[in-house]
mmCIF file of C-alpha atoms in Angstrom:
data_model
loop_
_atom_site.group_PDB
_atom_site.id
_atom_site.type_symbol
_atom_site.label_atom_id
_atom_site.label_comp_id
_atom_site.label_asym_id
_atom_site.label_seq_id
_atom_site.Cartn_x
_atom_site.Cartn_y
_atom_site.Cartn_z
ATOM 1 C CA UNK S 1 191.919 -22.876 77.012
ATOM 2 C CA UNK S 2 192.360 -19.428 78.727
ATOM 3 C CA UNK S 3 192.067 -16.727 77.115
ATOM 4 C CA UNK S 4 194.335 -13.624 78.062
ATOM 5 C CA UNK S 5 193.950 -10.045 77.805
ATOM 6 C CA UNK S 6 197.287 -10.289 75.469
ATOM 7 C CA UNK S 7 195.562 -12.648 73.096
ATOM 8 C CA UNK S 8 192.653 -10.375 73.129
ATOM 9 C CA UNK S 9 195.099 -7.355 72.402
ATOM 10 C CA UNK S 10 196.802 -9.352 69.955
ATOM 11 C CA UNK S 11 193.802 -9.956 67.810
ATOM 12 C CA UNK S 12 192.361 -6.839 68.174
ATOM 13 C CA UNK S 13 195.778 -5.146 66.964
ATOM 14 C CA UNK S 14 195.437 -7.901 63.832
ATOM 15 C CA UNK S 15 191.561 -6.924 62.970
ATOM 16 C CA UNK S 16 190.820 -3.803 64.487
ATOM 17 C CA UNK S 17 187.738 -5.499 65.857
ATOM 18 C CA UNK S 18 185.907 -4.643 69.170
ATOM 19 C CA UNK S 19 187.463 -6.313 72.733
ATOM 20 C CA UNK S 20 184.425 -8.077 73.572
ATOM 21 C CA UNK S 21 184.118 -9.475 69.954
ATOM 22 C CA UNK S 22 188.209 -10.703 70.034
ATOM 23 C CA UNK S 23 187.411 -12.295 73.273
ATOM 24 C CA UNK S 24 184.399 -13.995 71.776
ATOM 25 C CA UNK S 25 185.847 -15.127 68.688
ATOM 26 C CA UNK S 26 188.975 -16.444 70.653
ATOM 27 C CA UNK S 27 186.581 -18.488 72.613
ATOM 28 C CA UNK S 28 184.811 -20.001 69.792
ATOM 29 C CA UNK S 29 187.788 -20.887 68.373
ATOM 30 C CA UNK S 30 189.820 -22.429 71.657
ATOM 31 C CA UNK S 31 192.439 -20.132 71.204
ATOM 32 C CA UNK S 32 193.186 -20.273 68.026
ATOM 33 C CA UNK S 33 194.428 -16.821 66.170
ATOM 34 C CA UNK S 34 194.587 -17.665 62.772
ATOM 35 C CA UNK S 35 190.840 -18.950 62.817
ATOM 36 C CA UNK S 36 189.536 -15.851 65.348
ATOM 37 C CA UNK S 37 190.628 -13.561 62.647
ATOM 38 C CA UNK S 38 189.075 -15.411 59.959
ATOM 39 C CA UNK S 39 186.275 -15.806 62.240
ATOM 40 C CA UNK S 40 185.863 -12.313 63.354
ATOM 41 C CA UNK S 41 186.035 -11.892 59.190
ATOM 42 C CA UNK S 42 183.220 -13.404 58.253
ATOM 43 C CA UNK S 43 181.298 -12.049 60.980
ATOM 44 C CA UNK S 44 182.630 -8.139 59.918
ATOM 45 C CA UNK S 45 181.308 -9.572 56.286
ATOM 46 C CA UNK S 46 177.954 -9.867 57.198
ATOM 47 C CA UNK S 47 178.124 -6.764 59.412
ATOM 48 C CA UNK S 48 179.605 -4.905 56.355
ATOM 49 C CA UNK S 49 176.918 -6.040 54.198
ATOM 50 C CA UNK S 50 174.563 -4.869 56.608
ATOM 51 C CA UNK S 51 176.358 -1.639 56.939
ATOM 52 C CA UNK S 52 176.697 -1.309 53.057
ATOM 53 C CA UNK S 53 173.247 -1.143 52.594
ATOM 54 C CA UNK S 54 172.893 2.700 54.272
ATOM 55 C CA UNK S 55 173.310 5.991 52.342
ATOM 56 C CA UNK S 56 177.012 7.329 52.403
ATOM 57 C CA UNK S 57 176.900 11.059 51.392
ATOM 58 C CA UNK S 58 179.184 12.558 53.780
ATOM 59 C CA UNK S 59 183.090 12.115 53.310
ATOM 60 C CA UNK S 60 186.282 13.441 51.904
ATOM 61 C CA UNK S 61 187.993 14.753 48.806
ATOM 62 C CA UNK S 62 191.609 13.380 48.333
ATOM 63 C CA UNK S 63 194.187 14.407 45.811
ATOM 64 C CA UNK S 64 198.088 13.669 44.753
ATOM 65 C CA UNK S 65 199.836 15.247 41.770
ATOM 66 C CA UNK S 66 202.923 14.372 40.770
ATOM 67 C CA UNK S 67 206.180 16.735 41.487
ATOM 68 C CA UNK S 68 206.706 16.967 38.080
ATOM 69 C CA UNK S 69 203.146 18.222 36.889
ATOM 70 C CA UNK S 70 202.299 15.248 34.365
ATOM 71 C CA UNK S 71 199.995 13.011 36.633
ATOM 72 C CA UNK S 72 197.098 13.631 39.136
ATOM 73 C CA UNK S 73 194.263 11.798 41.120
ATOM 74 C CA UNK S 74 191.182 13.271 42.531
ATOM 75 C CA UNK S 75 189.116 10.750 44.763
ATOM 76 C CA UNK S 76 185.330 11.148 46.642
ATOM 77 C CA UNK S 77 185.468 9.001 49.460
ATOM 78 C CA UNK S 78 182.002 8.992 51.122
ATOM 79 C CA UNK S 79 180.581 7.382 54.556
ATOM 80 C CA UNK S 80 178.110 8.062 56.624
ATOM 81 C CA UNK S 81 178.495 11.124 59.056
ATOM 82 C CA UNK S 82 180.434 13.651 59.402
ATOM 83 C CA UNK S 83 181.970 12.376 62.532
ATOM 84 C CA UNK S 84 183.666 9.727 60.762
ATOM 85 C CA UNK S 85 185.161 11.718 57.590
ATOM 86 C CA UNK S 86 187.294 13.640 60.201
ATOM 87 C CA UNK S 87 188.080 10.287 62.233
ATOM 88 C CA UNK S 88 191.875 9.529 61.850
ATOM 89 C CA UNK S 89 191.334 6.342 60.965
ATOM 90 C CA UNK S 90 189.226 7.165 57.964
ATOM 91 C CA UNK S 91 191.566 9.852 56.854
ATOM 92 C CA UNK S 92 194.266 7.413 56.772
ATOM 93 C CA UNK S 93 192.153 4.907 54.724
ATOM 94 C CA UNK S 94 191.335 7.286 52.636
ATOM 95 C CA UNK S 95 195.184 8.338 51.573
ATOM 96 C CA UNK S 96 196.327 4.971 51.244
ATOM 97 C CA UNK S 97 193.162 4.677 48.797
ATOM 98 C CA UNK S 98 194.190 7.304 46.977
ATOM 99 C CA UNK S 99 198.110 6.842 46.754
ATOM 100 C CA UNK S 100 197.205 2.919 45.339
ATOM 101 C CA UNK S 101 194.737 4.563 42.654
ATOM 102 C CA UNK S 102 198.004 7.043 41.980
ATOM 103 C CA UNK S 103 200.277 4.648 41.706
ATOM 104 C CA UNK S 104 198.290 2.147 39.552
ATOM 105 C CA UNK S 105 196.616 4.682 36.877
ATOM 106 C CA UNK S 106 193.434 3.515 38.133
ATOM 107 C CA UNK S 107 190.550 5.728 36.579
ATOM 108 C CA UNK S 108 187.230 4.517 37.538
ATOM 109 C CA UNK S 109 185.921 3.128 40.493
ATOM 110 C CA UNK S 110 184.894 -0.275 38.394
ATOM 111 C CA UNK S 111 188.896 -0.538 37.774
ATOM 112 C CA UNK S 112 189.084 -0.022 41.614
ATOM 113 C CA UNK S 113 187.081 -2.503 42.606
ATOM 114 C CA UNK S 114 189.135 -5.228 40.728
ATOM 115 C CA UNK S 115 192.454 -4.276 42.193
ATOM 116 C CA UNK S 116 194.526 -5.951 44.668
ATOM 117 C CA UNK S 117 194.693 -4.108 47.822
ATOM 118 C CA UNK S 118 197.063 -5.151 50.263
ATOM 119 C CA UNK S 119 197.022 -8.577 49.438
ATOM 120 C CA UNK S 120 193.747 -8.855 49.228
ATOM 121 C CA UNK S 121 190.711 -8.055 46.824
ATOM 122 C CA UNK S 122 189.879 -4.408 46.878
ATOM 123 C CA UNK S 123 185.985 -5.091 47.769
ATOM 124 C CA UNK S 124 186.955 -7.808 50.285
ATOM 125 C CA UNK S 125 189.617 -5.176 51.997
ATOM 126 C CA UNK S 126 186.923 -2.449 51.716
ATOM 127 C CA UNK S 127 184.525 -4.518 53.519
ATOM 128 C CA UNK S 128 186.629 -5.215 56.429
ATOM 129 C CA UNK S 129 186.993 -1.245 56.832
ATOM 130 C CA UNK S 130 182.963 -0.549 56.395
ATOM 131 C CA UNK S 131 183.263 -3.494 59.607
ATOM 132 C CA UNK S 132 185.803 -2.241 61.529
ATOM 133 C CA UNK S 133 185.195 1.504 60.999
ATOM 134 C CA UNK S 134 181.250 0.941 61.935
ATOM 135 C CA UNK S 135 179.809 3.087 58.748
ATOM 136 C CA UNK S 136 178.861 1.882 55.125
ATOM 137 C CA UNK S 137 182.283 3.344 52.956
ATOM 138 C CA UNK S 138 182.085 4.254 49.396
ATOM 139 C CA UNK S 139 185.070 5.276 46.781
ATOM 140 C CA UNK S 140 182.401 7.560 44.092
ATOM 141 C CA UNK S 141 184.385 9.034 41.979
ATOM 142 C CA UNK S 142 187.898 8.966 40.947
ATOM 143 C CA UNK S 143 189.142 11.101 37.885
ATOM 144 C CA UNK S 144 193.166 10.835 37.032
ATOM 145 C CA UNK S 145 194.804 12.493 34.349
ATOM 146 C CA UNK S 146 197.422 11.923 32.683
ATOM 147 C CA UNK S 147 200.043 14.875 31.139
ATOM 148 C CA UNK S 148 202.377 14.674 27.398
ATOM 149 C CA UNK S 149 204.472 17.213 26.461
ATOM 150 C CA UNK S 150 203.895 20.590 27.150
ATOM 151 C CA UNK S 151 200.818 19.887 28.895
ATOM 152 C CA UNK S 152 200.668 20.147 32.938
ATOM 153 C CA UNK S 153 198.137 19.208 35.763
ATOM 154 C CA UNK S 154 197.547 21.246 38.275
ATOM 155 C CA UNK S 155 195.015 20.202 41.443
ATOM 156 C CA UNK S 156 193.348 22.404 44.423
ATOM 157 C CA UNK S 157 191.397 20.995 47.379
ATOM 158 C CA UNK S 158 189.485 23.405 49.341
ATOM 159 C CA UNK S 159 190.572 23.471 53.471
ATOM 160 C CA UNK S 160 188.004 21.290 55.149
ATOM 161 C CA UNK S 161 188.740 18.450 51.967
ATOM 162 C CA UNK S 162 185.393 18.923 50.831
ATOM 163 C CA UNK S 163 186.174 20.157 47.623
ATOM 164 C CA UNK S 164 188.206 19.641 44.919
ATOM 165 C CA UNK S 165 189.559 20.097 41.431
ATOM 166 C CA UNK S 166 192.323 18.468 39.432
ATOM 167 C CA UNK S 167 192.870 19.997 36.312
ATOM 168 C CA UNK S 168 194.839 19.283 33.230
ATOM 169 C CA UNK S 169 196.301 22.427 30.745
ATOM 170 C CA UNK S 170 198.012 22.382 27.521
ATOM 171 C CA UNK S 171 200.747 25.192 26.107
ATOM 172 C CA UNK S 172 203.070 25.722 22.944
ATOM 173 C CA UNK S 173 206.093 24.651 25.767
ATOM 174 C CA UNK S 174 207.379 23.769 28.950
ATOM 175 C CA UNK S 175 208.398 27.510 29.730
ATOM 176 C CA UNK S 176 204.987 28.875 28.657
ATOM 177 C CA UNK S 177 203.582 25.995 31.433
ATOM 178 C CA UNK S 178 206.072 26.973 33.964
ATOM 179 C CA UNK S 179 205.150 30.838 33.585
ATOM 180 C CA UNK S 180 201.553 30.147 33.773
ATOM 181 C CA UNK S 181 201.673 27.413 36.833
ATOM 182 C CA UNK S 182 200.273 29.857 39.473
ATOM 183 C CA UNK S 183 197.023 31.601 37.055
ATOM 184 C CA UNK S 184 196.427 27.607 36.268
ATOM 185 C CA UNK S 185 196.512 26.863 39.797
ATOM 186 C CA UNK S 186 194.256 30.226 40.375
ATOM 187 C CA UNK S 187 191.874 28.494 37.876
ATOM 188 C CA UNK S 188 191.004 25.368 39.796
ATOM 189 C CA UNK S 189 190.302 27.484 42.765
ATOM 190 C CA UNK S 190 187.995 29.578 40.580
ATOM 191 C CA UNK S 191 186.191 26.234 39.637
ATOM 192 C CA UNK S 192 186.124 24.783 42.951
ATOM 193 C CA UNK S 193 183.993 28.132 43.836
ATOM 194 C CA UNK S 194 182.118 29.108 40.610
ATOM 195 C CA UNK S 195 181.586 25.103 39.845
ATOM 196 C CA UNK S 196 181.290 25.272 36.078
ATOM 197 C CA UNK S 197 180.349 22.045 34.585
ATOM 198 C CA UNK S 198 181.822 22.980 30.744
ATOM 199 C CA UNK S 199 185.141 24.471 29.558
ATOM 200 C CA UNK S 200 183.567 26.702 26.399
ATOM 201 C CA UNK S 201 179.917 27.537 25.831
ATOM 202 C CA UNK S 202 180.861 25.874 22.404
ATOM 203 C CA UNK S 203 179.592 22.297 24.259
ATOM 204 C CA UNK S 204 176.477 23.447 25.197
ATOM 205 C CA UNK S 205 174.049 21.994 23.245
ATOM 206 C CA UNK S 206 171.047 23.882 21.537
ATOM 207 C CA UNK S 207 168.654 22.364 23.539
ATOM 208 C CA UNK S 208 170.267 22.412 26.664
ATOM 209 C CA UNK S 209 170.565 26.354 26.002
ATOM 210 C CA UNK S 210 166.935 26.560 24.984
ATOM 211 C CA UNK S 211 165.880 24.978 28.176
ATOM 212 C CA UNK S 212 167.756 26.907 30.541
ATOM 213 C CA UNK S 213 166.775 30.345 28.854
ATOM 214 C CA UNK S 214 163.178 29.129 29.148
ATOM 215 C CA UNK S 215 163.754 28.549 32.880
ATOM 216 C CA UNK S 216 165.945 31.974 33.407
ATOM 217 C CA UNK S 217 163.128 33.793 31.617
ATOM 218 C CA UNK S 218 160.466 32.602 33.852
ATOM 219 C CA UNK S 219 162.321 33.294 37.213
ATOM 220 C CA UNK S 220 162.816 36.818 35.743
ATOM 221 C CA UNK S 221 159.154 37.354 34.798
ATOM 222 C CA UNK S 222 158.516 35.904 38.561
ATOM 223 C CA UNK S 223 160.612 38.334 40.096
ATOM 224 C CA UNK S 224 159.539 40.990 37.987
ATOM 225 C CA UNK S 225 155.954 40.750 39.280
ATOM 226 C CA UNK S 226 157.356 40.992 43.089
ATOM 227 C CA UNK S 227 159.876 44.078 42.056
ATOM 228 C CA UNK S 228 156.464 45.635 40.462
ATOM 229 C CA UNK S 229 154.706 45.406 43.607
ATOM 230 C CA UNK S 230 157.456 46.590 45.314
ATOM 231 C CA UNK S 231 158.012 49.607 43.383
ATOM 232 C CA UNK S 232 161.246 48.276 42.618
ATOM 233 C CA UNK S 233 163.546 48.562 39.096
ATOM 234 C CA UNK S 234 162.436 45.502 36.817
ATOM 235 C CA UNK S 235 164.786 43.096 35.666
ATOM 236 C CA UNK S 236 165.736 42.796 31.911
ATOM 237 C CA UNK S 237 164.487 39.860 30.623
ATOM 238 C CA UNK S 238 167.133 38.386 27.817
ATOM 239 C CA UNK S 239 166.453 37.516 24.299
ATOM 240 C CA UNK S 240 169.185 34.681 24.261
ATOM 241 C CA UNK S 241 170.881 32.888 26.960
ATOM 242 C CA UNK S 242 174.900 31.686 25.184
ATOM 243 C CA UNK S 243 177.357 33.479 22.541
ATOM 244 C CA UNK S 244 175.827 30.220 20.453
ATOM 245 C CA UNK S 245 172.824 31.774 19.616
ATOM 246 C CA UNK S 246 174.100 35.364 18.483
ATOM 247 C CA UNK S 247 174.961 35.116 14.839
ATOM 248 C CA UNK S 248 176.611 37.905 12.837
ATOM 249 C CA UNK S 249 173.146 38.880 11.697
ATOM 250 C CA UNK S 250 171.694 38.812 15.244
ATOM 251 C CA UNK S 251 175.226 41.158 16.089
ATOM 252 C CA UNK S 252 174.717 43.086 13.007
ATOM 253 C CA UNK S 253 170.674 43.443 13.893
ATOM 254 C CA UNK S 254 171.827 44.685 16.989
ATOM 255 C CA UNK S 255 173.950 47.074 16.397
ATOM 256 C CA UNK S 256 171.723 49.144 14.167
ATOM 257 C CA UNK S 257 169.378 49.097 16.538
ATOM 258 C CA UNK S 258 171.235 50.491 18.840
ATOM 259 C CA UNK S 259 172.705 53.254 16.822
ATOM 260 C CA UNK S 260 169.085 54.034 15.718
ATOM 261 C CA UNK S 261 167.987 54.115 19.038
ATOM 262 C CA UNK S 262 171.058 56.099 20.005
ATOM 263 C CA UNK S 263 170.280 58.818 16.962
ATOM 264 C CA UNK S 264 166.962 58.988 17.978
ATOM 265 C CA UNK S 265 167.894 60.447 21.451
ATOM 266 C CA UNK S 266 169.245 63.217 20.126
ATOM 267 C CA UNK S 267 173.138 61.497 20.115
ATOM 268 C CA UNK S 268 175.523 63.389 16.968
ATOM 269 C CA UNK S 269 176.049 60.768 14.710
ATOM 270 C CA UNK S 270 179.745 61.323 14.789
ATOM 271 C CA UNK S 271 180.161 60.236 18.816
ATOM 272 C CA UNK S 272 177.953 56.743 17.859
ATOM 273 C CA UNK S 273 181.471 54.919 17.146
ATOM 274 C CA UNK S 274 182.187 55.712 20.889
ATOM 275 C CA UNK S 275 179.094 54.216 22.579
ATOM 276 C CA UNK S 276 178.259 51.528 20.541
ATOM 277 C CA UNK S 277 180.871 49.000 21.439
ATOM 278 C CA UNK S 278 180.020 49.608 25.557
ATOM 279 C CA UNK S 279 176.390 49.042 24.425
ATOM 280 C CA UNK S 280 177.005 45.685 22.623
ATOM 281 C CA UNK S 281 179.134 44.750 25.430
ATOM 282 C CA UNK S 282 176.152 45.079 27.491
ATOM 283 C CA UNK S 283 173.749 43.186 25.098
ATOM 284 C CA UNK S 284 176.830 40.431 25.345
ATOM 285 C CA UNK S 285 176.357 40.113 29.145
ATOM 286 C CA UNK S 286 172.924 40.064 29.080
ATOM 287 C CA UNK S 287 172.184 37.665 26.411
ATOM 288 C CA UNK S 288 175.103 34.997 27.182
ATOM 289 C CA UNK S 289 174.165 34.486 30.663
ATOM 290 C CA UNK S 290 173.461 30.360 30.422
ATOM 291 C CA UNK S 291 177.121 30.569 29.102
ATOM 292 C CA UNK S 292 178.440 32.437 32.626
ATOM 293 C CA UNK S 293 176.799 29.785 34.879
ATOM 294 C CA UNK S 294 178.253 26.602 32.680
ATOM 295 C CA UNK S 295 180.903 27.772 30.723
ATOM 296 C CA UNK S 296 184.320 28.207 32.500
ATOM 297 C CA UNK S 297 185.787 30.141 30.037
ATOM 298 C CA UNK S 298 182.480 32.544 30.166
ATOM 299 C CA UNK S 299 182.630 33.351 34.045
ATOM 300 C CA UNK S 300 184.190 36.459 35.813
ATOM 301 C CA UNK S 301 187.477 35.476 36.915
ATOM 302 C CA UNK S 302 186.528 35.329 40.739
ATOM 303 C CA UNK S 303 190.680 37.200 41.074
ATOM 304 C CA UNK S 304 189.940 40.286 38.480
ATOM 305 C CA UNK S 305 186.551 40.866 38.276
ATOM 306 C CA UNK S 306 187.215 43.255 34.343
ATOM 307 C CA UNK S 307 187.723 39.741 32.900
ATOM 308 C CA UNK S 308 186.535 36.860 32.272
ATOM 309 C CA UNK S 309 188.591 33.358 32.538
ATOM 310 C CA UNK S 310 189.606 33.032 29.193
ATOM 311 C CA UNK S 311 190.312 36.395 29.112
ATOM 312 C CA UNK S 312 192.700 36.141 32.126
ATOM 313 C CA UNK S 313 194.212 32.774 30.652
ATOM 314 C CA UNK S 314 194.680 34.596 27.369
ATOM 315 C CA UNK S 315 196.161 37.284 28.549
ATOM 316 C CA UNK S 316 199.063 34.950 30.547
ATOM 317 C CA UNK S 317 199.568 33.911 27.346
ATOM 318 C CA UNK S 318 199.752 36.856 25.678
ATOM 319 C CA UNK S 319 202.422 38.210 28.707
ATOM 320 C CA UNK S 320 204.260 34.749 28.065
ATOM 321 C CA UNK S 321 204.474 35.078 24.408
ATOM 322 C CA UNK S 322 202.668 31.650 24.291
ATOM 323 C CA UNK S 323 199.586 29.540 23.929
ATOM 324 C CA UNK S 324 197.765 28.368 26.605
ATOM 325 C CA UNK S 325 193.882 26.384 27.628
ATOM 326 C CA UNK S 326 192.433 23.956 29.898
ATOM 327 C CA UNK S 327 192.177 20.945 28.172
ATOM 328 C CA UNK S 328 190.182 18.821 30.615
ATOM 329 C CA UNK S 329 188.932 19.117 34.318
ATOM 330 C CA UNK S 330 186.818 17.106 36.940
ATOM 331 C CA UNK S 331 185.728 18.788 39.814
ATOM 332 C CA UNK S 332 184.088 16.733 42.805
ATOM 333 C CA UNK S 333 182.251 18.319 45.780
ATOM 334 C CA UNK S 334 181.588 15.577 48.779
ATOM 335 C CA UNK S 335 178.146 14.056 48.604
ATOM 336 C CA UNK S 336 176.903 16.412 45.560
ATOM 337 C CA UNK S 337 173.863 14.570 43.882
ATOM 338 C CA UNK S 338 173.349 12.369 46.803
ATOM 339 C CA UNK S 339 169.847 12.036 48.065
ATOM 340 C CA UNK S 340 170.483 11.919 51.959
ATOM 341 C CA UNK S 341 167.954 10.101 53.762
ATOM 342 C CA UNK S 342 166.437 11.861 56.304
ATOM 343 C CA UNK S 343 165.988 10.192 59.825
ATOM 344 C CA UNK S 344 164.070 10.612 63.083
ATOM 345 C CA UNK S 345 166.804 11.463 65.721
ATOM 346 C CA UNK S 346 165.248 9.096 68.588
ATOM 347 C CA UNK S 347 165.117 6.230 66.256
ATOM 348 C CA UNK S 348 168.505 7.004 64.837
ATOM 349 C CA UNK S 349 169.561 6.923 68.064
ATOM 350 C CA UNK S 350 167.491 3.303 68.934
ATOM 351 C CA UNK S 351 168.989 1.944 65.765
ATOM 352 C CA UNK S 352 172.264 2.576 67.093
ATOM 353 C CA UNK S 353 171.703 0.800 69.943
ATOM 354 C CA UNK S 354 170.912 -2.235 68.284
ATOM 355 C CA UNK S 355 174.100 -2.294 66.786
ATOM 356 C CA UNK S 356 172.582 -1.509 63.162
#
């Protein structure tokens, strides 16, 4: 049977697939569409496999919220290069993907991968893309969540879809949410930049704190001996590292020994009540500093550097005559945690040419 170049277009409009592959699977099959796409199927399989196999740790970040605030998706998409996260093709893939895991309350990638997609079996569907797109294609991470009553979600994603945050907030009403939409919004672009990984010191755990004062203290004590040799102003090394650790005896401690220390420069006793409280607010922001790199609520509000974000969010309230907190956040940064593997250009470039 002949085979024209509509049949050829045909199939390749059906499957995406190369030309020269249509052509050949049309000639296997005399001509026959239904088994050239199942053909050219099997053989995508295998390549998909084969493609599947290779590290995907660039990509995209997707997200949808609802118009009414009370549901949101955040998606990592990841493939291979660069090249193909901006290709339209995988773009569009990767908003249907994420408009079927809005619409179906999917929330993990396990839940995903047992979906129908399409008519067809989300894995099976995915591994015609990974054969038609040319790159091993991986859904990571998906985090949706899901608003009641006066709570709201809020989402950001940062311009080249790398980033992204989908946040969910809770408040004593509807008006107290609707007042405080734009300083939530604010807030996910504060943790898409300042990447906290807790909402309140109060989840650190002691050890965790204890480990990461341990490793402060040394980089201080390393940098110390360089500033030394430079003639330059050491850095203060910190006795604690989170607002855990400083009880009202530590406080109390504290404050006499400032006030005695204070007294003994010479300072009327009378004026102590006016430098005291600038002086513990010091000892606060140098002893709670494992608390500003984890802690949301702990960090310098990157829009108003005099507070921090629970001082901001508080203060909204306050203004609103409300209540208001972040209940629960994910935050997902393309390819973060990935081991890339790193390859020799010229053999890259060979294994390319093999078609691998």
């Amino acid at each position: 049977m002949e085979i024209t170049a509509k049949m050829v277009k045909e199939l390749r409009d059906l499957t995406g697939a190369g030309m020269m592959d249509c052509k050949q699977a049309l000639q296997e099959t005399n001509g026959d569409m239904d088994k050239a796409v199942d053909l050219l199927r099997e053989k995508g399989a295998a390549k998909a496999v084969k493609k599947a196999g290779k590290v995907a740790a660039e990509g995209i970040i997707k997200l949808l919220v609802s118009e009414d605030n009370k549901k949101g998706t955040l998606i990592e998409i990841n493939t291979q290069t660069d090249f193909v996260a901006k290709n339209d093709n995988f773009v569009a893939l990767s908003d249907k993907i994420v408009k079927h895991v809005f619409d179906n309350n999917i929330k993990t990638v396990e839940e995903l991968n047992e979906t129908i997609f399409e008519g067809q079996n989300f894995k099976d569907y995915m591994s015609t893309q990974i054969a038609n797109i040319g790159e091993n294609i991986v859904v990571r991470r998906i985090s949706t969540l899901m608003a009641k009553e006066n709570e709201e979600i809020v989402g950001y994603v940062h311009f080249n879809n790398t980033n992204g945050v989908v946040l969910k907030a809770k408040a004593d009403s509807e008006k107290t949410l609707e007042g405080a939409k734009q300083l939530l919004q604010n807030v996910t672009m504060h943790i898409s930049a300042m990447s906290p990984e807790y909402i309140s010191y109060k989840e650190l755990s002691p050890e965790f704190v204890e480990k990461e004062l341990a490793a402060l203290k040394g980089a201080l004590e390393v940098q110390n001996e360089e500033n030394e040799r430079l003639g330059k102003p050491l850095r203060h090394i910190p006795k604690y590292g989170s607002r855990a650790q400083i009880t009202d005896d530590v406080l109390a401690q504290e404050t006499e020994l400032i006030r005695q220390e204070l007294l003994a420069e010479g300072k009327p006793e009378h004026i102590l009540d006016r430098i005291v409280p600038g002086k513990i607010s010091k000892f606060f922001e140098d002893n709670t500093q494992i608390d500003a790199q984890y802690a949301l609520y702990s960090q310098i509000y990157v829009l108003d550097a005099d507070k921090t974000v629970e001082e901001a969010i508080n203060d909204k309230a306050k203004e609103l005559n409300g209540s208001l907190e972040v209940v629960e956040y994910a935050r997902f940064k393309v390819g973060e945690g990935i081991e890339k593997k790193e390859e020799n250009f010229a053999e890259e470039v060979a294994s390319q040419m093999r078609g691998e």
